[in-house]
mmCIF file of C-alpha atoms in Angstrom:
data_model
loop_
_atom_site.group_PDB
_atom_site.id
_atom_site.type_symbol
_atom_site.label_atom_id
_atom_site.label_comp_id
_atom_site.label_asym_id
_atom_site.label_seq_id
_atom_site.Cartn_x
_atom_site.Cartn_y
_atom_site.Cartn_z
ATOM 1 C CA MET A 1 -43.185 -17.218 139.620
ATOM 2 C CA SER A 2 -43.667 -14.419 137.110
ATOM 3 C CA ASN A 3 -41.578 -12.092 139.322
ATOM 4 C CA VAL A 4 -38.522 -14.298 138.832
ATOM 5 C CA HIS A 5 -38.112 -12.703 135.404
ATOM 6 C CA GLY A 6 -37.560 -9.239 136.883
ATOM 7 C CA ILE A 7 -35.131 -10.539 139.475
ATOM 8 C CA LEU A 8 -33.008 -12.242 136.819
ATOM 9 C CA GLU A 9 -33.087 -9.163 134.573
ATOM 10 C CA ASN A 10 -31.852 -6.941 137.411
ATOM 11 C CA ILE A 11 -29.073 -9.379 138.329
ATOM 12 C CA LEU A 12 -27.889 -9.618 134.713
ATOM 13 C CA SER A 13 -27.934 -5.824 134.391
ATOM 14 C CA LEU A 14 -25.678 -5.562 137.445
ATOM 15 C CA ILE A 15 -23.312 -8.138 135.944
ATOM 16 C CA TRP A 16 -23.081 -6.373 132.576
ATOM 17 C CA LYS A 17 -22.520 -2.982 134.209
ATOM 18 C CA THR A 18 -19.712 -4.441 136.317
ATOM 19 C CA GLU A 19 -17.994 -6.771 133.854
ATOM 20 C CA CYS A 20 -18.914 -5.652 130.331
ATOM 21 C CA TRP A 21 -19.657 -1.957 130.396
ATOM 22 C CA SER A 22 -18.493 0.366 127.674
ATOM 23 C CA ALA A 23 -18.241 3.840 129.202
ATOM 24 C CA GLU A 24 -17.712 5.204 125.715
ATOM 25 C CA ASN A 25 -20.974 3.803 124.321
ATOM 26 C CA LYS A 26 -22.868 3.602 127.628
ATOM 27 C CA ARG A 27 -23.967 0.039 126.972
ATOM 28 C CA PRO A 28 -22.699 -3.503 127.516
ATOM 29 C CA HIS A 29 -19.775 -4.593 125.368
ATOM 30 C CA ILE A 30 -17.800 -7.832 125.403
ATOM 31 C CA PRO A 31 -14.027 -7.247 125.564
ATOM 32 C CA SER A 32 -12.314 -8.221 122.303
ATOM 33 C CA GLU A 33 -9.640 -10.200 124.165
ATOM 34 C CA TRP A 34 -12.363 -12.531 125.436
ATOM 35 C CA PHE A 35 -13.281 -13.408 121.849
ATOM 36 C CA SER A 36 -9.636 -14.188 121.107
ATOM 37 C CA ILE A 37 -9.338 -16.437 124.152
ATOM 38 C CA TRP A 38 -12.575 -18.272 123.370
ATOM 39 C CA SER A 39 -11.569 -18.760 119.715
ATOM 40 C CA THR A 40 -8.089 -19.968 120.609
ATOM 41 C CA ASN A 41 -9.552 -22.499 123.025
ATOM 42 C CA ASP A 42 -12.189 -23.780 120.587
ATOM 43 C CA GLU A 43 -15.253 -22.457 122.418
ATOM 44 C CA ARG A 44 -18.340 -22.102 120.234
ATOM 45 C CA GLY A 45 -21.545 -20.118 119.969
ATOM 46 C CA PHE A 46 -20.396 -16.528 120.396
ATOM 47 C CA ASP A 47 -19.695 -15.234 116.878
ATOM 48 C CA ASN A 48 -22.910 -13.182 116.701
ATOM 49 C CA TRP A 49 -21.895 -11.322 119.863
ATOM 50 C CA ARG A 50 -19.127 -9.428 118.075
ATOM 51 C CA THR A 51 -21.696 -7.057 116.601
ATOM 52 C CA ARG A 52 -24.638 -7.495 118.951
ATOM 53 C CA PHE A 53 -24.729 -8.102 122.686
ATOM 54 C CA PRO A 54 -26.467 -11.432 123.417
ATOM 55 C CA GLU A 55 -30.148 -11.502 124.272
ATOM 56 C CA GLY A 56 -32.442 -14.005 125.955
ATOM 57 C CA GLY A 57 -30.936 -17.331 126.913
ATOM 58 C CA GLN A 58 -27.700 -16.451 125.102
ATOM 59 C CA ARG A 59 -26.893 -14.155 128.023
ATOM 60 C CA LEU A 60 -26.579 -17.242 130.214
ATOM 61 C CA ARG A 61 -24.135 -18.710 127.678
ATOM 62 C CA LEU A 62 -22.074 -15.534 127.974
ATOM 63 C CA LEU A 63 -22.188 -15.791 131.761
ATOM 64 C CA ASP A 64 -21.034 -19.418 131.488
ATOM 65 C CA LEU A 65 -18.116 -18.514 129.212
ATOM 66 C CA MET A 66 -16.979 -15.519 131.244
ATOM 67 C CA THR A 67 -17.014 -17.475 134.513
ATOM 68 C CA GLY A 68 -14.899 -20.303 133.116
ATOM 69 C CA THR A 69 -15.404 -23.554 131.265
ATOM 70 C CA PRO A 70 -13.399 -26.786 131.034
ATOM 71 C CA LYS A 71 -11.532 -25.166 128.108
ATOM 72 C CA VAL A 72 -11.084 -21.591 129.381
ATOM 73 C CA ASP A 73 -10.284 -20.099 132.776
ATOM 74 C CA ARG A 74 -12.547 -17.475 134.258
ATOM 75 C CA LEU A 75 -12.291 -14.107 132.508
ATOM 76 C CA ALA A 76 -14.684 -12.154 134.737
ATOM 77 C CA THR A 77 -13.092 -9.982 137.385
ATOM 78 C CA TYR A 78 -15.908 -10.132 139.940
ATOM 79 C CA ILE A 79 -18.474 -12.738 138.956
ATOM 80 C CA THR A 80 -17.773 -16.422 139.633
ATOM 81 C CA LYS A 81 -19.202 -19.736 138.492
ATOM 82 C CA ASN A 82 -21.417 -19.680 141.612
ATOM 83 C CA THR A 83 -23.363 -16.799 140.094
ATOM 84 C CA TYR A 84 -23.658 -18.596 136.761
ATOM 85 C CA VAL A 85 -25.024 -21.773 138.370
ATOM 86 C CA LEU A 86 -27.580 -19.837 140.408
ATOM 87 C CA ALA A 87 -28.588 -17.587 137.476
ATOM 88 C CA ASN A 88 -29.016 -20.654 135.284
ATOM 89 C CA ALA A 89 -31.328 -22.188 137.898
ATOM 90 C CA VAL A 90 -33.295 -18.940 138.137
ATOM 91 C CA GLN A 91 -33.586 -18.930 134.324
ATOM 92 C CA GLY A 92 -35.223 -22.373 134.559
ATOM 93 C CA PHE A 93 -37.732 -21.118 137.122
ATOM 94 C CA ARG A 94 -38.274 -18.001 135.003
ATOM 95 C CA ASP A 95 -39.085 -20.106 131.943
ATOM 96 C CA PHE A 96 -41.428 -22.234 134.044
ATOM 97 C CA GLY A 97 -43.213 -19.125 135.341
ATOM 98 C CA VAL A 98 -43.512 -17.466 131.942
ATOM 99 C CA HIS A 99 -44.533 -20.620 130.042
ATOM 100 C CA PRO A 100 -46.535 -22.701 132.547
ATOM 101 C CA LYS A 101 -48.017 -25.169 129.999
ATOM 102 C CA ALA A 102 -51.166 -25.837 132.063
ATOM 103 C CA THR A 103 -49.097 -27.071 135.001
ATOM 104 C CA GLU A 104 -49.946 -25.750 138.402
ATOM 105 C CA VAL A 105 -46.953 -24.368 140.260
ATOM 106 C CA THR A 106 -46.825 -25.995 143.651
ATOM 107 C CA LEU A 107 -46.042 -24.091 146.819
ATOM 108 C CA GLU A 108 -42.857 -26.137 147.176
ATOM 109 C CA THR A 109 -41.666 -25.160 143.698
ATOM 110 C CA ALA A 110 -42.383 -21.490 144.348
ATOM 111 C CA PHE A 111 -40.577 -21.766 147.696
ATOM 112 C CA SER A 112 -37.533 -23.287 145.986
ATOM 113 C CA ALA A 113 -37.506 -20.551 143.333
ATOM 114 C CA LEU A 114 -37.662 -17.890 146.038
ATOM 115 C CA HIS A 115 -34.718 -19.399 147.882
ATOM 116 C CA VAL A 116 -32.604 -19.664 144.729
ATOM 117 C CA CYS A 117 -33.363 -15.997 143.965
ATOM 118 C CA ILE A 118 -32.370 -14.996 147.502
ATOM 119 C CA GLU A 119 -29.110 -16.945 147.258
ATOM 120 C CA LEU A 120 -28.356 -15.427 143.841
ATOM 121 C CA ALA A 121 -28.921 -11.931 145.230
ATOM 122 C CA ALA A 122 -26.692 -12.662 148.232
ATOM 123 C CA THR A 123 -23.960 -14.195 146.086
ATOM 124 C CA ILE A 124 -23.810 -11.363 143.580
ATOM 125 C CA THR A 125 -23.916 -8.762 146.350
ATOM 126 C CA ASP A 126 -20.876 -10.405 147.904
ATOM 127 C CA GLU A 127 -19.036 -10.854 144.587
ATOM 128 C CA LEU A 128 -19.548 -7.256 143.484
ATOM 129 C CA LYS A 129 -17.890 -5.930 146.650
ATOM 130 C CA LYS A 130 -14.386 -6.847 145.535
ATOM 131 C CA PRO A 131 -12.540 -8.420 142.628
ATOM 132 C CA SER A 132 -11.992 -12.130 143.150
ATOM 133 C CA ARG A 133 -9.323 -12.630 140.487
#
């Protein structure tokens, strides 16, 4: 279960390099027009990202916003809501693996985590091949 962390980190790095990369600064950067769209449509929880790229669980919030919400259409060019849903599930397994709280991870739980990671890898591989917007 502890390896799930590395898988999620690699997937998120691929997403940022594809959707939010600033060639000028050589680091992830959220397009300013996204902030305008989110503000106009009353989305919340992104103000800190104007000066600092999100970290930790906030990255999943960014992935949620960029892949579309009930208030805002998808802004990402390649990544879809499928990737967000799978990444969010992997984040749950990651948290479980990093913070086990004296609970033994069953073989079935580990098997499920493995399959979600495989599906996430397959989905993002397919999505990164071509723009879907």
